[in-house]
Short mmCIF file of N, CA, C and O in Angstrom, two decimals:
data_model
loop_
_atom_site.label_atom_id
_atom_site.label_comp_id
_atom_site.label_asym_id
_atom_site.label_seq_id
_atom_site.Cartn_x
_atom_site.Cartn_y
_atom_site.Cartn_z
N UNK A 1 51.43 -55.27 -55.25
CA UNK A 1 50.67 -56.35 -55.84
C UNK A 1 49.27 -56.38 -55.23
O UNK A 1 49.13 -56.54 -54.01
N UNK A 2 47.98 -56.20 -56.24
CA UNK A 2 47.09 -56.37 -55.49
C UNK A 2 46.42 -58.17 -54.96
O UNK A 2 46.01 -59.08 -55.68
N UNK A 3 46.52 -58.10 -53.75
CA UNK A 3 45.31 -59.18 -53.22
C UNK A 3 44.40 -58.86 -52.81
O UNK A 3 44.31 -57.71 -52.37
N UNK A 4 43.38 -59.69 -52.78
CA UNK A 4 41.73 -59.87 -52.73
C UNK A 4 41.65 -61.33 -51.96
O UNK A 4 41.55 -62.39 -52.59
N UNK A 5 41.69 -61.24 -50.49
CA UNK A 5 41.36 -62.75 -49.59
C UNK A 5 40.10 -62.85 -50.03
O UNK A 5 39.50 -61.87 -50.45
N UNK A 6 39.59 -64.02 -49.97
CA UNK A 6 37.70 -63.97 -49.69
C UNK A 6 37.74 -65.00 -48.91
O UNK A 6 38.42 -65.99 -49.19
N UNK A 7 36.68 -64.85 -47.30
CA UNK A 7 36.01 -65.92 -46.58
C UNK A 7 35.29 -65.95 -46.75
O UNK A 7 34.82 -65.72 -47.86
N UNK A 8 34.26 -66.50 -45.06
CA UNK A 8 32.90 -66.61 -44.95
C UNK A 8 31.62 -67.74 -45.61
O UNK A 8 30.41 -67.83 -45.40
N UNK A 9 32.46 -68.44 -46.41
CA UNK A 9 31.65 -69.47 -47.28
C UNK A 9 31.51 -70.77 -46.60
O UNK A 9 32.10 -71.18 -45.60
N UNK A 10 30.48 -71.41 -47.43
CA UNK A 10 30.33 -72.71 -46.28
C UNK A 10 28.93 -73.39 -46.71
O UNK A 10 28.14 -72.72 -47.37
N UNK A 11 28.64 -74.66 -46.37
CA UNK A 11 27.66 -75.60 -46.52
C UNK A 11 26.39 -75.20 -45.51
O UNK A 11 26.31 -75.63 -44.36
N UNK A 12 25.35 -74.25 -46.17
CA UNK A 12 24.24 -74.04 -45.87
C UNK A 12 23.15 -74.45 -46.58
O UNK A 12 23.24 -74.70 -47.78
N UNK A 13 21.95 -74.57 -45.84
CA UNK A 13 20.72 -75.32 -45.75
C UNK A 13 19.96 -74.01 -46.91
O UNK A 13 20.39 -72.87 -47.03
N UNK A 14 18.97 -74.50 -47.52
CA UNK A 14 17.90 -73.57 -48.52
C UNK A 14 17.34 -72.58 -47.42
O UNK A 14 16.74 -72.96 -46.42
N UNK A 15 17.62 -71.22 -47.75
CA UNK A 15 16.69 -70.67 -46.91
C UNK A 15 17.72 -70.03 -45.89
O UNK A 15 17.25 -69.16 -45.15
N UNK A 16 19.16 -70.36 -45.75
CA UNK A 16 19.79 -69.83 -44.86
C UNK A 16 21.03 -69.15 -45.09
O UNK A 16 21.42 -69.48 -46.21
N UNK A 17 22.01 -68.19 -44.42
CA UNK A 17 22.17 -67.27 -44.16
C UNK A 17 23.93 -67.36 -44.61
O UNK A 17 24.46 -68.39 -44.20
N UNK A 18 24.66 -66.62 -45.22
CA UNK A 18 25.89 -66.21 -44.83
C UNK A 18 26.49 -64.95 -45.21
O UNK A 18 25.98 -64.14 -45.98
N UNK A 19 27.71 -64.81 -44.57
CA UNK A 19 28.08 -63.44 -44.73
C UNK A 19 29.76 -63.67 -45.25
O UNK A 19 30.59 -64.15 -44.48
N UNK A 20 30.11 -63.27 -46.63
CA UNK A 20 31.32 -63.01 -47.10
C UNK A 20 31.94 -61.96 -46.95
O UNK A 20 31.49 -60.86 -47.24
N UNK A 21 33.03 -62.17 -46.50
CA UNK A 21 34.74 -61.31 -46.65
C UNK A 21 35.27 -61.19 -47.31
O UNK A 21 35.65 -62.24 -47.83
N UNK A 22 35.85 -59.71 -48.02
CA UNK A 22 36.96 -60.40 -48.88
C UNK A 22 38.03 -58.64 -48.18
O UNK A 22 37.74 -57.45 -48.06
N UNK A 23 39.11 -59.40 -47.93
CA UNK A 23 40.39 -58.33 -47.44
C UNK A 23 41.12 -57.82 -48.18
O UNK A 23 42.00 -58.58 -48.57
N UNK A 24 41.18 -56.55 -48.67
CA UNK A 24 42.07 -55.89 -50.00
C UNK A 24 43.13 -55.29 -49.20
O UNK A 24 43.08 -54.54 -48.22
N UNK A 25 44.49 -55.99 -50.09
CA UNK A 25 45.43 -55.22 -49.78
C UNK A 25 46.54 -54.96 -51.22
O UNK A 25 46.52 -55.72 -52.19
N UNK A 26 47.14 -54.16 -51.15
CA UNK A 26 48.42 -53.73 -52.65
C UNK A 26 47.53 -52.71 -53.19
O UNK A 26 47.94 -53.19 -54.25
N UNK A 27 47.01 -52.10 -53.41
CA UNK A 27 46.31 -50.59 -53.79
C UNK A 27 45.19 -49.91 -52.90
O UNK A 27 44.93 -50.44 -51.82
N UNK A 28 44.67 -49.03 -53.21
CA UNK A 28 44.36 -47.92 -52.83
C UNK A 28 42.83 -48.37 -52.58
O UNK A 28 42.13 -47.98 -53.51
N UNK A 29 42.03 -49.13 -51.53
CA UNK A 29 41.13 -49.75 -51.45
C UNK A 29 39.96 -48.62 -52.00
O UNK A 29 39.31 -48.56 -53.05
N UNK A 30 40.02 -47.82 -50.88
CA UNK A 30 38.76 -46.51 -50.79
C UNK A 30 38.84 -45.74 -52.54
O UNK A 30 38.24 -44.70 -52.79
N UNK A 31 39.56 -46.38 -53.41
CA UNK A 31 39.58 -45.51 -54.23
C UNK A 31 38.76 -45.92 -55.83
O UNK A 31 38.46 -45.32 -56.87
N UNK A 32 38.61 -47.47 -55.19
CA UNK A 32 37.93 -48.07 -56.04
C UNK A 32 36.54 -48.71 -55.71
O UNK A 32 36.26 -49.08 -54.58
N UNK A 33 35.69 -48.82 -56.80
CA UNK A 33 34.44 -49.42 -56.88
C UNK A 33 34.84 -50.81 -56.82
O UNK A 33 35.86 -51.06 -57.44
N UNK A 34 34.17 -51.94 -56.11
CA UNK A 34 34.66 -52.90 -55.99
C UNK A 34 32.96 -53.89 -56.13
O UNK A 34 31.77 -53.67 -55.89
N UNK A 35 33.71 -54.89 -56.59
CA UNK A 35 32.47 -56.23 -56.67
C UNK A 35 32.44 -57.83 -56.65
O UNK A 35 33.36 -58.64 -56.80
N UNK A 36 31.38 -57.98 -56.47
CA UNK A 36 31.63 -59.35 -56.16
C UNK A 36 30.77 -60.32 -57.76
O UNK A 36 29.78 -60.07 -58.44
N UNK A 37 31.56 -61.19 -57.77
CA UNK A 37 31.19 -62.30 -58.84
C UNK A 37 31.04 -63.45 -58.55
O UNK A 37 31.21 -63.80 -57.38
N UNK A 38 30.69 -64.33 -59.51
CA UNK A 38 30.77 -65.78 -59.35
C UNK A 38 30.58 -66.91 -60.34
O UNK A 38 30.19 -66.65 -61.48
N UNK A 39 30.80 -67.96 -60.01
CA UNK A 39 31.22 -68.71 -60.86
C UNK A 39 30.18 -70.23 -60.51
O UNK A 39 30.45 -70.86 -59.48
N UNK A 40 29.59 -70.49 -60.96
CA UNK A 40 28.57 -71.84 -60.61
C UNK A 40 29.22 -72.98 -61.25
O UNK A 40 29.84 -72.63 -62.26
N UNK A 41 29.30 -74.34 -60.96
CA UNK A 41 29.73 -75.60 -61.71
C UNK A 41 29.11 -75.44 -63.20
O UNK A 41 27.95 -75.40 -63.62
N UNK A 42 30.39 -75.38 -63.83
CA UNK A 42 29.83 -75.51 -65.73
C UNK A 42 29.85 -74.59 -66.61
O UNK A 42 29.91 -74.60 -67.84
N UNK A 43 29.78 -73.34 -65.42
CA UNK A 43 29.18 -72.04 -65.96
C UNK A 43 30.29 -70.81 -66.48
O UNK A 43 31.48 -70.90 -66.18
N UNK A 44 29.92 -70.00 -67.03
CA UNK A 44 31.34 -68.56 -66.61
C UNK A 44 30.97 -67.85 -65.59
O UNK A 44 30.20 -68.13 -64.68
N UNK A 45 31.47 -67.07 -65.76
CA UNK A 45 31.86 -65.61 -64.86
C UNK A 45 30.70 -64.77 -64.29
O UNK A 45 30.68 -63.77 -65.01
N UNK A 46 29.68 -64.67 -63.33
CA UNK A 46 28.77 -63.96 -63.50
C UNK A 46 28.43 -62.95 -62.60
O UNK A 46 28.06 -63.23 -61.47
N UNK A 47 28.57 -61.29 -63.18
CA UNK A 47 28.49 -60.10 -62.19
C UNK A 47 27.16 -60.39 -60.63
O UNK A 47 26.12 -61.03 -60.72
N UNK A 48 27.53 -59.90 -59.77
CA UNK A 48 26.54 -60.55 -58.71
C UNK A 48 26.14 -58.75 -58.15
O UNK A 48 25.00 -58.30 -58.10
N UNK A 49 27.25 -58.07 -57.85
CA UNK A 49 26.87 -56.88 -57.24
C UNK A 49 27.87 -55.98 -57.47
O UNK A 49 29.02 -56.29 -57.79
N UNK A 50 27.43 -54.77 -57.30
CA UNK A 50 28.68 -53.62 -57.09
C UNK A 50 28.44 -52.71 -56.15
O UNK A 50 27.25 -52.54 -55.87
N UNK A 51 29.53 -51.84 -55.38
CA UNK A 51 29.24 -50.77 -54.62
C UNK A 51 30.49 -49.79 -55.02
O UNK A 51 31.60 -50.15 -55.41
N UNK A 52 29.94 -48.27 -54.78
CA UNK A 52 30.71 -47.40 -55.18
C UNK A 52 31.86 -47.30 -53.98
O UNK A 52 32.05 -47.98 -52.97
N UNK A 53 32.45 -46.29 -54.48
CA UNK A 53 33.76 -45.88 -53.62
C UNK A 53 33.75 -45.52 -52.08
O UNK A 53 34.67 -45.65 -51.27
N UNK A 54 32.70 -45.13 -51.91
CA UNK A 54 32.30 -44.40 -50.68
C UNK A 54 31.11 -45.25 -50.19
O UNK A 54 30.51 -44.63 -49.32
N UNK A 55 30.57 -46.45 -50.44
CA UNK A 55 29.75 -47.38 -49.91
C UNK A 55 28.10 -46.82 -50.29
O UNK A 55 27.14 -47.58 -50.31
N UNK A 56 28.03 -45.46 -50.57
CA UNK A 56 26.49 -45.03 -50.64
C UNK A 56 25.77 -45.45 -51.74
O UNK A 56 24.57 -45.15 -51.82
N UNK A 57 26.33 -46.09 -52.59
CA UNK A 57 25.78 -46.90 -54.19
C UNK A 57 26.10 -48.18 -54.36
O UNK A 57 27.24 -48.64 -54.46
N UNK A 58 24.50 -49.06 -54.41
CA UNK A 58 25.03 -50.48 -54.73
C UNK A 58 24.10 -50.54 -56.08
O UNK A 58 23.27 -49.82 -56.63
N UNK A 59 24.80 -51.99 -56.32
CA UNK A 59 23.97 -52.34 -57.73
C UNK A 59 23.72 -53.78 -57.73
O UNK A 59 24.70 -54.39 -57.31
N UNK A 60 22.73 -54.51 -58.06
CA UNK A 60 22.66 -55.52 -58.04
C UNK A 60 21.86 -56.41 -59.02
O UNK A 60 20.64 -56.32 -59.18
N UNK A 61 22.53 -57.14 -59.55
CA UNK A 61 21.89 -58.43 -60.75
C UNK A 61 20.33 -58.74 -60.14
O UNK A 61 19.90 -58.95 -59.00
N UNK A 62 19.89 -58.69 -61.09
CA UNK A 62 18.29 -59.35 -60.32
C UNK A 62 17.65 -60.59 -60.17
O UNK A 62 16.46 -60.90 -60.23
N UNK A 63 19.22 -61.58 -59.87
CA UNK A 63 18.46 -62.95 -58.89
C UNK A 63 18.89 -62.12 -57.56
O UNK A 63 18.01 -62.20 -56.70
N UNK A 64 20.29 -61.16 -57.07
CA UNK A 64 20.65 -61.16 -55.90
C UNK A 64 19.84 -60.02 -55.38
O UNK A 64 19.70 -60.15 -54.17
N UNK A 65 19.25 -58.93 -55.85
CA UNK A 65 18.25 -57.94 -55.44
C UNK A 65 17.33 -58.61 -54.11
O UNK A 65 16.86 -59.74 -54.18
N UNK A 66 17.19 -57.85 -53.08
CA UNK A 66 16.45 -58.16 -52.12
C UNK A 66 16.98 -59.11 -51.27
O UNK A 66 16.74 -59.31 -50.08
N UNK A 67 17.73 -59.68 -52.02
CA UNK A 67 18.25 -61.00 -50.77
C UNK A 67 19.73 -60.71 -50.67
O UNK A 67 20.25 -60.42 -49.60
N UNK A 68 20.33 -60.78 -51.70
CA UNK A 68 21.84 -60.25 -50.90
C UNK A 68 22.12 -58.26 -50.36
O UNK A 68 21.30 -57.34 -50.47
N UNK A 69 23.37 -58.20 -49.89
CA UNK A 69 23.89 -56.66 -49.06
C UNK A 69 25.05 -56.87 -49.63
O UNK A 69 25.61 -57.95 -49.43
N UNK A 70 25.63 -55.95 -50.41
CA UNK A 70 26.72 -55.66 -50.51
C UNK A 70 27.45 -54.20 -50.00
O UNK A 70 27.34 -53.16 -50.65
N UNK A 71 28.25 -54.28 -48.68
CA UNK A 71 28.91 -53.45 -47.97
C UNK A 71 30.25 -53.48 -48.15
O UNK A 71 30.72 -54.48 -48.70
N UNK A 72 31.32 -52.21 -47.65
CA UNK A 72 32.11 -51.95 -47.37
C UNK A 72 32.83 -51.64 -46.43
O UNK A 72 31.99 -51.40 -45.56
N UNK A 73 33.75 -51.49 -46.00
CA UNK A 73 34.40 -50.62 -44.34
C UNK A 73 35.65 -50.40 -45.36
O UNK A 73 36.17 -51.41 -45.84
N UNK A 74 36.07 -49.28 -45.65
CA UNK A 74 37.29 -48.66 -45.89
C UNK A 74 38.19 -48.49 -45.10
O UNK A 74 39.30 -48.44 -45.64
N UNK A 75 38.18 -48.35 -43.76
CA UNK A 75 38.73 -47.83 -43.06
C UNK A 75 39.66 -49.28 -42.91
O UNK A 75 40.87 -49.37 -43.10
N UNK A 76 38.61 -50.51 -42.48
CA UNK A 76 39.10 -52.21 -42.75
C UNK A 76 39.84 -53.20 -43.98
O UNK A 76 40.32 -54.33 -43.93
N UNK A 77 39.67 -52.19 -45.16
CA UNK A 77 40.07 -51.99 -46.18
C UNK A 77 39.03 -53.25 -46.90
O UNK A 77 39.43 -53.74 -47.95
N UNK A 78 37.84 -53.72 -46.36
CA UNK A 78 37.21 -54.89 -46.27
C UNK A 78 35.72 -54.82 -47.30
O UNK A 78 34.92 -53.91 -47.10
N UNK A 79 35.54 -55.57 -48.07
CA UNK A 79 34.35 -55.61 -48.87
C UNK A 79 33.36 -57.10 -48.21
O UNK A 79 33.83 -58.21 -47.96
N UNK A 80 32.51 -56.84 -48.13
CA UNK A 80 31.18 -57.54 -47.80
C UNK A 80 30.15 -58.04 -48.60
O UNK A 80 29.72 -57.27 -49.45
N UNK A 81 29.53 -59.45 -48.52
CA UNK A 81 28.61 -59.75 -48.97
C UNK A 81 27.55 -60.30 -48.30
O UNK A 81 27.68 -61.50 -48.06
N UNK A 82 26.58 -59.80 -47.92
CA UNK A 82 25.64 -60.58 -46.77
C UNK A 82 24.15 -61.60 -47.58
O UNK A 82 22.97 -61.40 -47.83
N UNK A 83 25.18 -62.76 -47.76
CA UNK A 83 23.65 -63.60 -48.40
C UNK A 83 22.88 -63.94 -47.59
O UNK A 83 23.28 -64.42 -46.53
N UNK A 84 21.23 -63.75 -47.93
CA UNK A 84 20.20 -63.95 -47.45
C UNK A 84 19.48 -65.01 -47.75
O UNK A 84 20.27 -65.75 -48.33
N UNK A 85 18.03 -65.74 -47.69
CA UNK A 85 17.44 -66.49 -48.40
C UNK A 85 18.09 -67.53 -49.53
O UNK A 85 17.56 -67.96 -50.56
N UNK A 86 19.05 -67.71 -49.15
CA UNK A 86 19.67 -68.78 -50.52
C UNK A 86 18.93 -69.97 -50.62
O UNK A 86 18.25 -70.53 -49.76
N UNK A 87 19.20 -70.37 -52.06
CA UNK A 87 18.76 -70.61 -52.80
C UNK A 87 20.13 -71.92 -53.56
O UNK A 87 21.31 -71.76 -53.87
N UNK A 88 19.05 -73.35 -53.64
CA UNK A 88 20.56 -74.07 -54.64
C UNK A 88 21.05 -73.50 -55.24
O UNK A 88 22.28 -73.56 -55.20
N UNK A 89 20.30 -72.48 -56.30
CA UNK A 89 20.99 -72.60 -57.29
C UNK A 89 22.16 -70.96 -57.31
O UNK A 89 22.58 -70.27 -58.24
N UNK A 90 22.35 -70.86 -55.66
CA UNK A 90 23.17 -69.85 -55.81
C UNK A 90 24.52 -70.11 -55.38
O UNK A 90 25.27 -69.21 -54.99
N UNK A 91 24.95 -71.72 -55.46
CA UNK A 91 25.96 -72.81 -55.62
C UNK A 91 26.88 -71.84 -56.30
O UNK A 91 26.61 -71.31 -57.37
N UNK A 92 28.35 -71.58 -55.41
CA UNK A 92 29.37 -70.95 -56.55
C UNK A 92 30.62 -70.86 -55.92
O UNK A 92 30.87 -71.10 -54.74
N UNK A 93 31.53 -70.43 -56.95
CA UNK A 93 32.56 -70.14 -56.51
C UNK A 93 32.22 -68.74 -56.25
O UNK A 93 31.82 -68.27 -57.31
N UNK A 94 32.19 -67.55 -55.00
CA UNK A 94 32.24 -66.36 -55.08
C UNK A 94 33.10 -65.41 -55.00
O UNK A 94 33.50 -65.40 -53.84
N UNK A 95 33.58 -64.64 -55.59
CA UNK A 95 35.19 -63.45 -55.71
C UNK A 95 34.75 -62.32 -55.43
O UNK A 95 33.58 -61.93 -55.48
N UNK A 96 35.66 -61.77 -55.13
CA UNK A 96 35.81 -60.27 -54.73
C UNK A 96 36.45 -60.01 -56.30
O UNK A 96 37.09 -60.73 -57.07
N UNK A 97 35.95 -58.65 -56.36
CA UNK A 97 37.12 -58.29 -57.54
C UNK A 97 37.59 -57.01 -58.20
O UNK A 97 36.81 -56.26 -57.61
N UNK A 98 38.20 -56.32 -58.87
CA UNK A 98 38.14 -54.93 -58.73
C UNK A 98 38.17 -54.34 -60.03
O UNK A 98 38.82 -53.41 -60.52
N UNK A 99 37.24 -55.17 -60.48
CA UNK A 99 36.40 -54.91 -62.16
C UNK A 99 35.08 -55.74 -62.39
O UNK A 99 34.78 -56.76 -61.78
N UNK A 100 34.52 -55.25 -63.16
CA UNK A 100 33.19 -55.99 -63.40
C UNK A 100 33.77 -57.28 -64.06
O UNK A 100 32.97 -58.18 -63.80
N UNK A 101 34.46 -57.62 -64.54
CA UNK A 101 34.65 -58.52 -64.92
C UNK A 101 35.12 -59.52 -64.71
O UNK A 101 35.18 -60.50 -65.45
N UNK A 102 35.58 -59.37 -63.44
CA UNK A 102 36.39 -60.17 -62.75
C UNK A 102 37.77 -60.88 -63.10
O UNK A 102 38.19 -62.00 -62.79
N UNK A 103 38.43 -59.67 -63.98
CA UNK A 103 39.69 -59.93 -64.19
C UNK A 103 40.88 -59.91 -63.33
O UNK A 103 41.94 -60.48 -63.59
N UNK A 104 40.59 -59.10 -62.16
CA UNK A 104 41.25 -58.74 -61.46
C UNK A 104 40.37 -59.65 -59.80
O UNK A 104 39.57 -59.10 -59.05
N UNK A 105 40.82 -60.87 -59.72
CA UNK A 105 40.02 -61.22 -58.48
C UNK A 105 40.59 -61.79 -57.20
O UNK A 105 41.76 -61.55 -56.90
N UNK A 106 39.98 -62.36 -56.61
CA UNK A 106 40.72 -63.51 -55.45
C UNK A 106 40.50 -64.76 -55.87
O UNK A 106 40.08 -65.12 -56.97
N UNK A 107 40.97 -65.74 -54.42
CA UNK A 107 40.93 -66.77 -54.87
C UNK A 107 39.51 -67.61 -54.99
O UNK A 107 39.35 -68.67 -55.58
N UNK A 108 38.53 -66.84 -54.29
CA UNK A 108 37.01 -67.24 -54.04
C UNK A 108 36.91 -67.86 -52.41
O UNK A 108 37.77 -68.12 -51.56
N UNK A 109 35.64 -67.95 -52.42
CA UNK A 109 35.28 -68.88 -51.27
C UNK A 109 33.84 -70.01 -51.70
O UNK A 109 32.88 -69.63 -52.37
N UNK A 110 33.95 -70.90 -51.35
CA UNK A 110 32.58 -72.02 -52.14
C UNK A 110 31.43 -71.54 -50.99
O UNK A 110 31.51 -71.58 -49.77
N UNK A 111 30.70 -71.22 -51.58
CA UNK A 111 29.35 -71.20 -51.03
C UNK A 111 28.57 -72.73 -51.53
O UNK A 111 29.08 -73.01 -52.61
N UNK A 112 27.57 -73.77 -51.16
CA UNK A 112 27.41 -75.03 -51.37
C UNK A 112 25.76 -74.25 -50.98
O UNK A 112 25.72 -73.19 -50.36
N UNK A 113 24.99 -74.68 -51.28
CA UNK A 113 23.42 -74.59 -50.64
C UNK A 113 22.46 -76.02 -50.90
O UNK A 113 21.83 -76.34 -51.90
N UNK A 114 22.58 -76.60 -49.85
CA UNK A 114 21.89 -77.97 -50.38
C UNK A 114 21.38 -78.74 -49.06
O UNK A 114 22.10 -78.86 -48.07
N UNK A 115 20.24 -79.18 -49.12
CA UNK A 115 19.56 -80.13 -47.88
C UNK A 115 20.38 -81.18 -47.53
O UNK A 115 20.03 -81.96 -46.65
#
């Protein structure tokens, strides 16, 4: 059965910093392209980043370009999101997931960004 944990989320200030987890376990981590999504109050589903199999290819939506990192450790079986510069309106539920679409996800972690 695959799971997808996600941490790391939390009530930060405009302008400041966090770093998401998400722990894959029930398939073959290193074998898949994996990504992260999210979900804002009101809103659907919305692709945020991707990285290839082997960590050397990312891709990224262009609000998260420049300000977020999306990493891997295979070996940890562990996917990464390092937000930078946030921003309110980057308020969300955020998932790990192991389709662009986020059909296949976790349970999220709330990221909040607000004075």
């Amino acid at each position: 059965e695959v799971q997808l944990v996600e941490s790391g989320g939390g009530l930060v200030q405009p302008g400041g910093s966090l770093r998401l987890s998400c722990a894959a376990s029930g398939f073959t981590f290193s074998s898949y392209p994996m990504y992260w999504v999210r979900q804002a109050p009101g809103q659907g589903l919305e692709w945020v980043s991707s990285i290839s199999v082997d960590g050397t290819r990312t891709w990224y939506k262009d609000f998260a370009r420049g300000r977020f990192t999306i990493s891997r450790d295979n070996a940890k079986r562990t996917l990464y999101l390092e937000l930078n510069s946030l921003k309110t309106e980057d308020t969300a539920m955020y998932y790990c997931a192991q389709d662009v679409a986020g059909r296949t996800k976790g349970q999220g972690t709330q990221v909040t960004v607000s004075s």
